[in-house]
mmCIF file with all atom_site columns, C-alpha atoms in Angstrom:
data_model
loop_
_atom_site.group_PDB
_atom_site.id
_atom_site.type_symbol
_atom_site.label_atom_id
_atom_site.label_alt_id
_atom_site.label_comp_id
_atom_site.label_asym_id
_atom_site.label_entity_id
_atom_site.label_seq_id
_atom_site.pdbx_PDB_ins_code
_atom_site.Cartn_x
_atom_site.Cartn_y
_atom_site.Cartn_z
_atom_site.occupancy
_atom_site.B_iso_or_equiv
_atom_site.pdbx_formal_charge
_atom_site.auth_seq_id
_atom_site.auth_comp_id
_atom_site.auth_asym_id
_atom_site.auth_atom_id
_atom_site.pdbx_PDB_model_num
ATOM 1   C CA . MET A 1 1   ? 11.702  -66.540 25.064 1.00 0.00 ? 78  MET A CA 1
ATOM 2   C CA . GLY A 1 2   ? 10.086  -67.684 22.104 1.00 0.00 ? 79  GLY A CA 1
ATOM 3   C CA . PHE A 1 3   ? 6.538   -66.879 20.302 1.00 0.00 ? 80  PHE A CA 1
ATOM 4   C CA . SER A 1 4   ? 3.646   -68.335 23.126 1.00 0.00 ? 81  SER A CA 1
ATOM 5   C CA . THR A 1 5   ? 0.725   -69.476 21.715 1.00 0.00 ? 82  THR A CA 1
ATOM 6   C CA . GLU A 1 6   ? -1.191  -70.866 25.247 1.00 0.00 ? 83  GLU A CA 1
ATOM 7   C CA . PHE A 1 7   ? -3.336  -68.294 24.455 1.00 0.00 ? 84  PHE A CA 1
ATOM 8   C CA . ASN A 1 8   ? -5.404  -67.032 21.676 1.00 0.00 ? 85  ASN A CA 1
ATOM 9   C CA . SER A 1 9   ? -4.782  -63.360 20.946 1.00 0.00 ? 86  SER A CA 1
ATOM 10  C CA . VAL A 1 10  ? -8.362  -62.501 19.536 1.00 0.00 ? 87  VAL A CA 1
ATOM 11  C CA . CYS A 1 11  ? -10.906 -60.994 21.431 1.00 0.00 ? 88  CYS A CA 1
ATOM 12  C CA . LYS A 1 12  ? -14.018 -61.101 19.665 1.00 0.00 ? 89  LYS A CA 1
ATOM 13  C CA . PHE A 1 13  ? -17.777 -59.101 20.768 1.00 0.00 ? 90  PHE A CA 1
ATOM 14  C CA . LYS A 1 14  ? -20.545 -60.090 19.596 1.00 0.00 ? 91  LYS A CA 1
ATOM 15  C CA . SER A 1 15  ? -22.590 -57.847 21.461 1.00 0.00 ? 92  SER A CA 1
ATOM 16  C CA . GLU A 1 16  ? -21.844 -53.857 19.461 1.00 0.00 ? 93  GLU A CA 1
ATOM 17  C CA . ARG A 1 17  ? -23.197 -51.875 22.589 1.00 0.00 ? 94  ARG A CA 1
ATOM 18  C CA . GLU A 1 18  ? -20.362 -53.768 24.231 1.00 0.00 ? 95  GLU A CA 1
ATOM 19  C CA . LEU A 1 19  ? -17.080 -52.432 21.811 1.00 0.00 ? 96  LEU A CA 1
ATOM 20  C CA . GLU A 1 20  ? -19.341 -48.946 21.885 1.00 0.00 ? 97  GLU A CA 1
ATOM 21  C CA . ASP A 1 21  ? -18.669 -48.522 25.595 1.00 0.00 ? 98  ASP A CA 1
ATOM 22  C CA . LEU A 1 22  ? -15.460 -49.017 24.558 1.00 0.00 ? 99  LEU A CA 1
ATOM 23  C CA . PHE A 1 23  ? -15.243 -46.688 22.259 1.00 0.00 ? 100 PHE A CA 1
ATOM 24  C CA . GLU A 1 24  ? -17.079 -43.823 24.471 1.00 0.00 ? 101 GLU A CA 1
ATOM 25  C CA . TYR A 1 25  ? -15.889 -44.741 27.520 1.00 0.00 ? 102 TYR A CA 1
ATOM 26  C CA . GLY A 1 26  ? -12.218 -46.552 27.039 1.00 0.00 ? 103 GLY A CA 1
ATOM 27  C CA . LYS A 1 27  ? -13.295 -49.713 29.430 1.00 0.00 ? 104 LYS A CA 1
ATOM 28  C CA . THR A 1 28  ? -15.747 -52.371 28.656 1.00 0.00 ? 105 THR A CA 1
ATOM 29  C CA . LYS A 1 29  ? -17.000 -55.525 30.475 1.00 0.00 ? 106 LYS A CA 1
ATOM 30  C CA . MET A 1 30  ? -18.137 -58.689 28.195 1.00 0.00 ? 107 MET A CA 1
ATOM 31  C CA . ARG A 1 31  ? -19.743 -61.263 29.106 1.00 0.00 ? 108 ARG A CA 1
ATOM 32  C CA . LYS A 1 32  ? -18.454 -64.918 27.638 1.00 0.00 ? 109 LYS A CA 1
ATOM 33  C CA . ASN A 1 33  ? -20.000 -67.867 27.392 1.00 0.00 ? 110 ASN A CA 1
ATOM 34  C CA . GLY A 1 34  ? -18.135 -71.583 29.630 1.00 0.00 ? 111 GLY A CA 1
ATOM 35  C CA . PHE A 1 35  ? -14.592 -70.642 30.959 1.00 0.00 ? 112 PHE A CA 1
ATOM 36  C CA . ARG A 1 36  ? -12.911 -69.030 28.975 1.00 0.00 ? 113 ARG A CA 1
ATOM 37  C CA . ILE A 1 37  ? -9.074  -67.904 29.823 1.00 0.00 ? 114 ILE A CA 1
ATOM 38  C CA . TYR A 1 38  ? -7.929  -64.018 29.377 1.00 0.00 ? 115 TYR A CA 1
ATOM 39  C CA . PRO A 1 39  ? -4.492  -63.193 31.005 1.00 0.00 ? 116 PRO A CA 1
ATOM 40  C CA . THR A 1 40  ? -5.105  -60.100 33.321 1.00 0.00 ? 117 THR A CA 1
ATOM 41  C CA . GLY A 1 41  ? -2.419  -57.391 32.073 1.00 0.00 ? 118 GLY A CA 1
ATOM 42  C CA . MET A 1 42  ? -2.603  -59.153 28.610 1.00 0.00 ? 119 MET A CA 1
ATOM 43  C CA . LYS A 1 43  ? -2.666  -56.990 25.279 1.00 0.00 ? 120 LYS A CA 1
ATOM 44  C CA . VAL A 1 44  ? -4.998  -58.497 22.665 1.00 0.00 ? 121 VAL A CA 1
ATOM 45  C CA . ILE A 1 45  ? -6.424  -57.740 19.234 1.00 0.00 ? 122 ILE A CA 1
ATOM 46  C CA . ALA A 1 46  ? -10.294 -56.868 19.280 1.00 0.00 ? 123 ALA A CA 1
ATOM 47  C CA . PHE A 1 47  ? -12.620 -57.818 16.268 1.00 0.00 ? 124 PHE A CA 1
ATOM 48  C CA . ASP A 1 48  ? -16.392 -56.834 16.292 1.00 0.00 ? 125 ASP A CA 1
ATOM 49  C CA . PRO A 1 49  ? -18.950 -58.650 15.587 1.00 0.00 ? 126 PRO A CA 1
ATOM 50  C CA . ARG A 1 50  ? -18.898 -58.962 12.162 1.00 0.00 ? 127 ARG A CA 1
ATOM 51  C CA . ASN A 1 51  ? -14.716 -60.328 12.901 1.00 0.00 ? 128 ASN A CA 1
ATOM 52  C CA . GLN A 1 52  ? -13.237 -57.386 12.074 1.00 0.00 ? 129 GLN A CA 1
ATOM 53  C CA . ALA A 1 53  ? -10.334 -55.656 13.672 1.00 0.00 ? 130 ALA A CA 1
ATOM 54  C CA . VAL A 1 54  ? -10.631 -52.439 15.030 1.00 0.00 ? 131 VAL A CA 1
ATOM 55  C CA . ALA A 1 55  ? -8.654  -52.217 18.796 1.00 0.00 ? 132 ALA A CA 1
ATOM 56  C CA . ILE A 1 56  ? -6.140  -53.436 20.675 1.00 0.00 ? 133 ILE A CA 1
ATOM 57  C CA . VAL A 1 57  ? -7.111  -53.778 24.132 1.00 0.00 ? 134 VAL A CA 1
ATOM 58  C CA . LYS A 1 58  ? -5.908  -54.630 27.567 1.00 0.00 ? 135 LYS A CA 1
ATOM 59  C CA . ILE A 1 59  ? -7.409  -57.746 29.399 1.00 0.00 ? 136 ILE A CA 1
ATOM 60  C CA . SER A 1 60  ? -7.611  -56.224 33.670 1.00 0.00 ? 137 SER A CA 1
ATOM 61  C CA . ALA A 1 61  ? -9.867  -58.862 34.255 1.00 0.00 ? 138 ALA A CA 1
ATOM 62  C CA . SER A 1 62  ? -10.964 -62.521 33.880 1.00 0.00 ? 139 SER A CA 1
ATOM 63  C CA . ILE A 1 63  ? -13.584 -63.867 36.492 1.00 0.00 ? 140 ILE A CA 1
ATOM 64  C CA . ALA A 1 64  ? -15.137 -67.505 35.141 1.00 0.00 ? 141 ALA A CA 1
ATOM 65  C CA . GLU A 1 65  ? -17.923 -68.331 37.385 1.00 0.00 ? 142 GLU A CA 1
ATOM 66  C CA . ILE A 1 66  ? -21.435 -70.505 37.548 1.00 0.00 ? 143 ILE A CA 1
ATOM 67  C CA . ASP A 1 67  ? -24.095 -67.745 37.824 1.00 0.00 ? 144 ASP A CA 1
ATOM 68  C CA . PHE A 1 68  ? -27.626 -68.708 39.190 1.00 0.00 ? 145 PHE A CA 1
ATOM 69  C CA . GLN A 1 69  ? -29.012 -70.361 36.687 1.00 0.00 ? 146 GLN A CA 1
ATOM 70  C CA . GLY A 1 70  ? -25.710 -72.905 36.840 1.00 0.00 ? 147 GLY A CA 1
ATOM 71  C CA . LYS A 1 71  ? -24.136 -71.680 33.549 1.00 0.00 ? 148 LYS A CA 1
ATOM 72  C CA . GLU A 1 72  ? -20.476 -71.247 33.409 1.00 0.00 ? 149 GLU A CA 1
ATOM 73  C CA . ILE A 1 73  ? -19.352 -67.513 32.115 1.00 0.00 ? 150 ILE A CA 1
ATOM 74  C CA . THR A 1 74  ? -16.317 -66.233 31.820 1.00 0.00 ? 151 THR A CA 1
ATOM 75  C CA . LEU A 1 75  ? -16.594 -61.872 32.604 1.00 0.00 ? 152 LEU A CA 1
ATOM 76  C CA . VAL A 1 76  ? -13.833 -60.476 30.990 1.00 0.00 ? 153 VAL A CA 1
ATOM 77  C CA . GLU A 1 77  ? -12.663 -56.279 31.711 1.00 0.00 ? 154 GLU A CA 1
ATOM 78  C CA . MET A 1 78  ? -10.941 -54.834 29.692 1.00 0.00 ? 155 MET A CA 1
ATOM 79  C CA . GLU A 1 79  ? -9.445  -51.254 29.047 1.00 0.00 ? 156 GLU A CA 1
ATOM 80  C CA . LEU A 1 80  ? -8.802  -49.568 25.923 1.00 0.00 ? 157 LEU A CA 1
ATOM 81  C CA . VAL A 1 81  ? -5.330  -49.394 24.437 1.00 0.00 ? 158 VAL A CA 1
ATOM 82  C CA . ARG A 1 82  ? -6.149  -47.626 21.269 1.00 0.00 ? 159 ARG A CA 1
ATOM 83  C CA . ARG A 1 83  ? -8.192  -48.564 18.312 1.00 0.00 ? 160 ARG A CA 1
ATOM 84  C CA . LEU A 1 84  ? -6.117  -49.707 14.648 1.00 0.00 ? 161 LEU A CA 1
ATOM 85  C CA . THR A 1 85  ? -5.668  -48.137 11.758 1.00 0.00 ? 162 THR A CA 1
ATOM 86  C CA . ALA A 1 86  ? -7.294  -49.287 8.406  1.00 0.00 ? 163 ALA A CA 1
ATOM 87  C CA . GLN A 1 87  ? -4.691  -50.574 6.921  1.00 0.00 ? 164 GLN A CA 1
ATOM 88  C CA . GLU A 1 88  ? -3.759  -52.500 10.548 1.00 0.00 ? 165 GLU A CA 1
ATOM 89  C CA . SER A 1 89  ? -7.099  -53.812 10.667 1.00 0.00 ? 166 SER A CA 1
ATOM 90  C CA . GLU A 1 90  ? -7.155  -55.151 6.846  1.00 0.00 ? 167 GLU A CA 1
ATOM 91  C CA . VAL A 1 91  ? -4.027  -57.364 8.340  1.00 0.00 ? 168 VAL A CA 1
ATOM 92  C CA . GLU A 1 92  ? -5.169  -58.469 11.253 1.00 0.00 ? 169 GLU A CA 1
ATOM 93  C CA . THR A 1 93  ? -8.655  -58.788 9.629  1.00 0.00 ? 170 THR A CA 1
ATOM 94  C CA . ALA A 1 94  ? -6.783  -61.642 7.031  1.00 0.00 ? 171 ALA A CA 1
ATOM 95  C CA . LEU A 1 95  ? -4.585  -62.967 9.762  1.00 0.00 ? 172 LEU A CA 1
ATOM 96  C CA . ALA A 1 96  ? -7.307  -63.767 11.728 1.00 0.00 ? 173 ALA A CA 1
ATOM 97  C CA . ASP A 1 97  ? -9.643  -65.437 8.858  1.00 0.00 ? 174 ASP A CA 1
ATOM 98  C CA . GLU A 1 98  ? -7.075  -67.584 8.097  1.00 0.00 ? 175 GLU A CA 1
ATOM 99  C CA . MET A 1 99  ? -5.755  -68.219 12.002 1.00 0.00 ? 176 MET A CA 1
ATOM 100 C CA . PHE A 1 100 ? -9.094  -68.290 13.854 1.00 0.00 ? 177 PHE A CA 1
ATOM 101 C CA . PHE A 1 101 ? -12.722 -67.656 12.159 1.00 0.00 ? 178 PHE A CA 1
ATOM 102 C CA . ARG A 1 102 ? -12.267 -70.264 8.930  1.00 0.00 ? 179 ARG A CA 1
ATOM 103 C CA . ASP A 1 103 ? -12.878 -73.389 9.144  1.00 0.00 ? 180 ASP A CA 1
ATOM 104 C CA . HIS A 1 104 ? -9.638  -75.177 8.030  1.00 0.00 ? 181 HIS A CA 1
ATOM 105 C CA . PRO A 1 105 ? -11.626 -78.751 6.669  1.00 0.00 ? 182 PRO A CA 1
ATOM 106 C CA . GLY A 1 106 ? -7.853  -82.105 6.909  1.00 0.00 ? 183 GLY A CA 1
ATOM 107 C CA . LEU A 1 107 ? -6.585  -80.490 9.771  1.00 0.00 ? 184 LEU A CA 1
#
């Protein structure tokens, strides 16, 4: 009930290869540094490395662990729900820039 803000609705790719795998196979796995929360079953907006909204994906697995070098990592598996239209991408990109990517001095 109401709007939940405990999880970011953003999944940003740092690697073009992971994004290409998503579009080619409909699935991909992403590796993130540090422990992060990606709730399984949640649909989120996926962004490319240039912070452009590109698709809606569904998180199918999220595993936080410490690797062999002692680094905290999170592995996230996701499935492509659908690509965004040009208009959807433009709106989502502008919103995410303001909400997540842009620095807000004084806040």
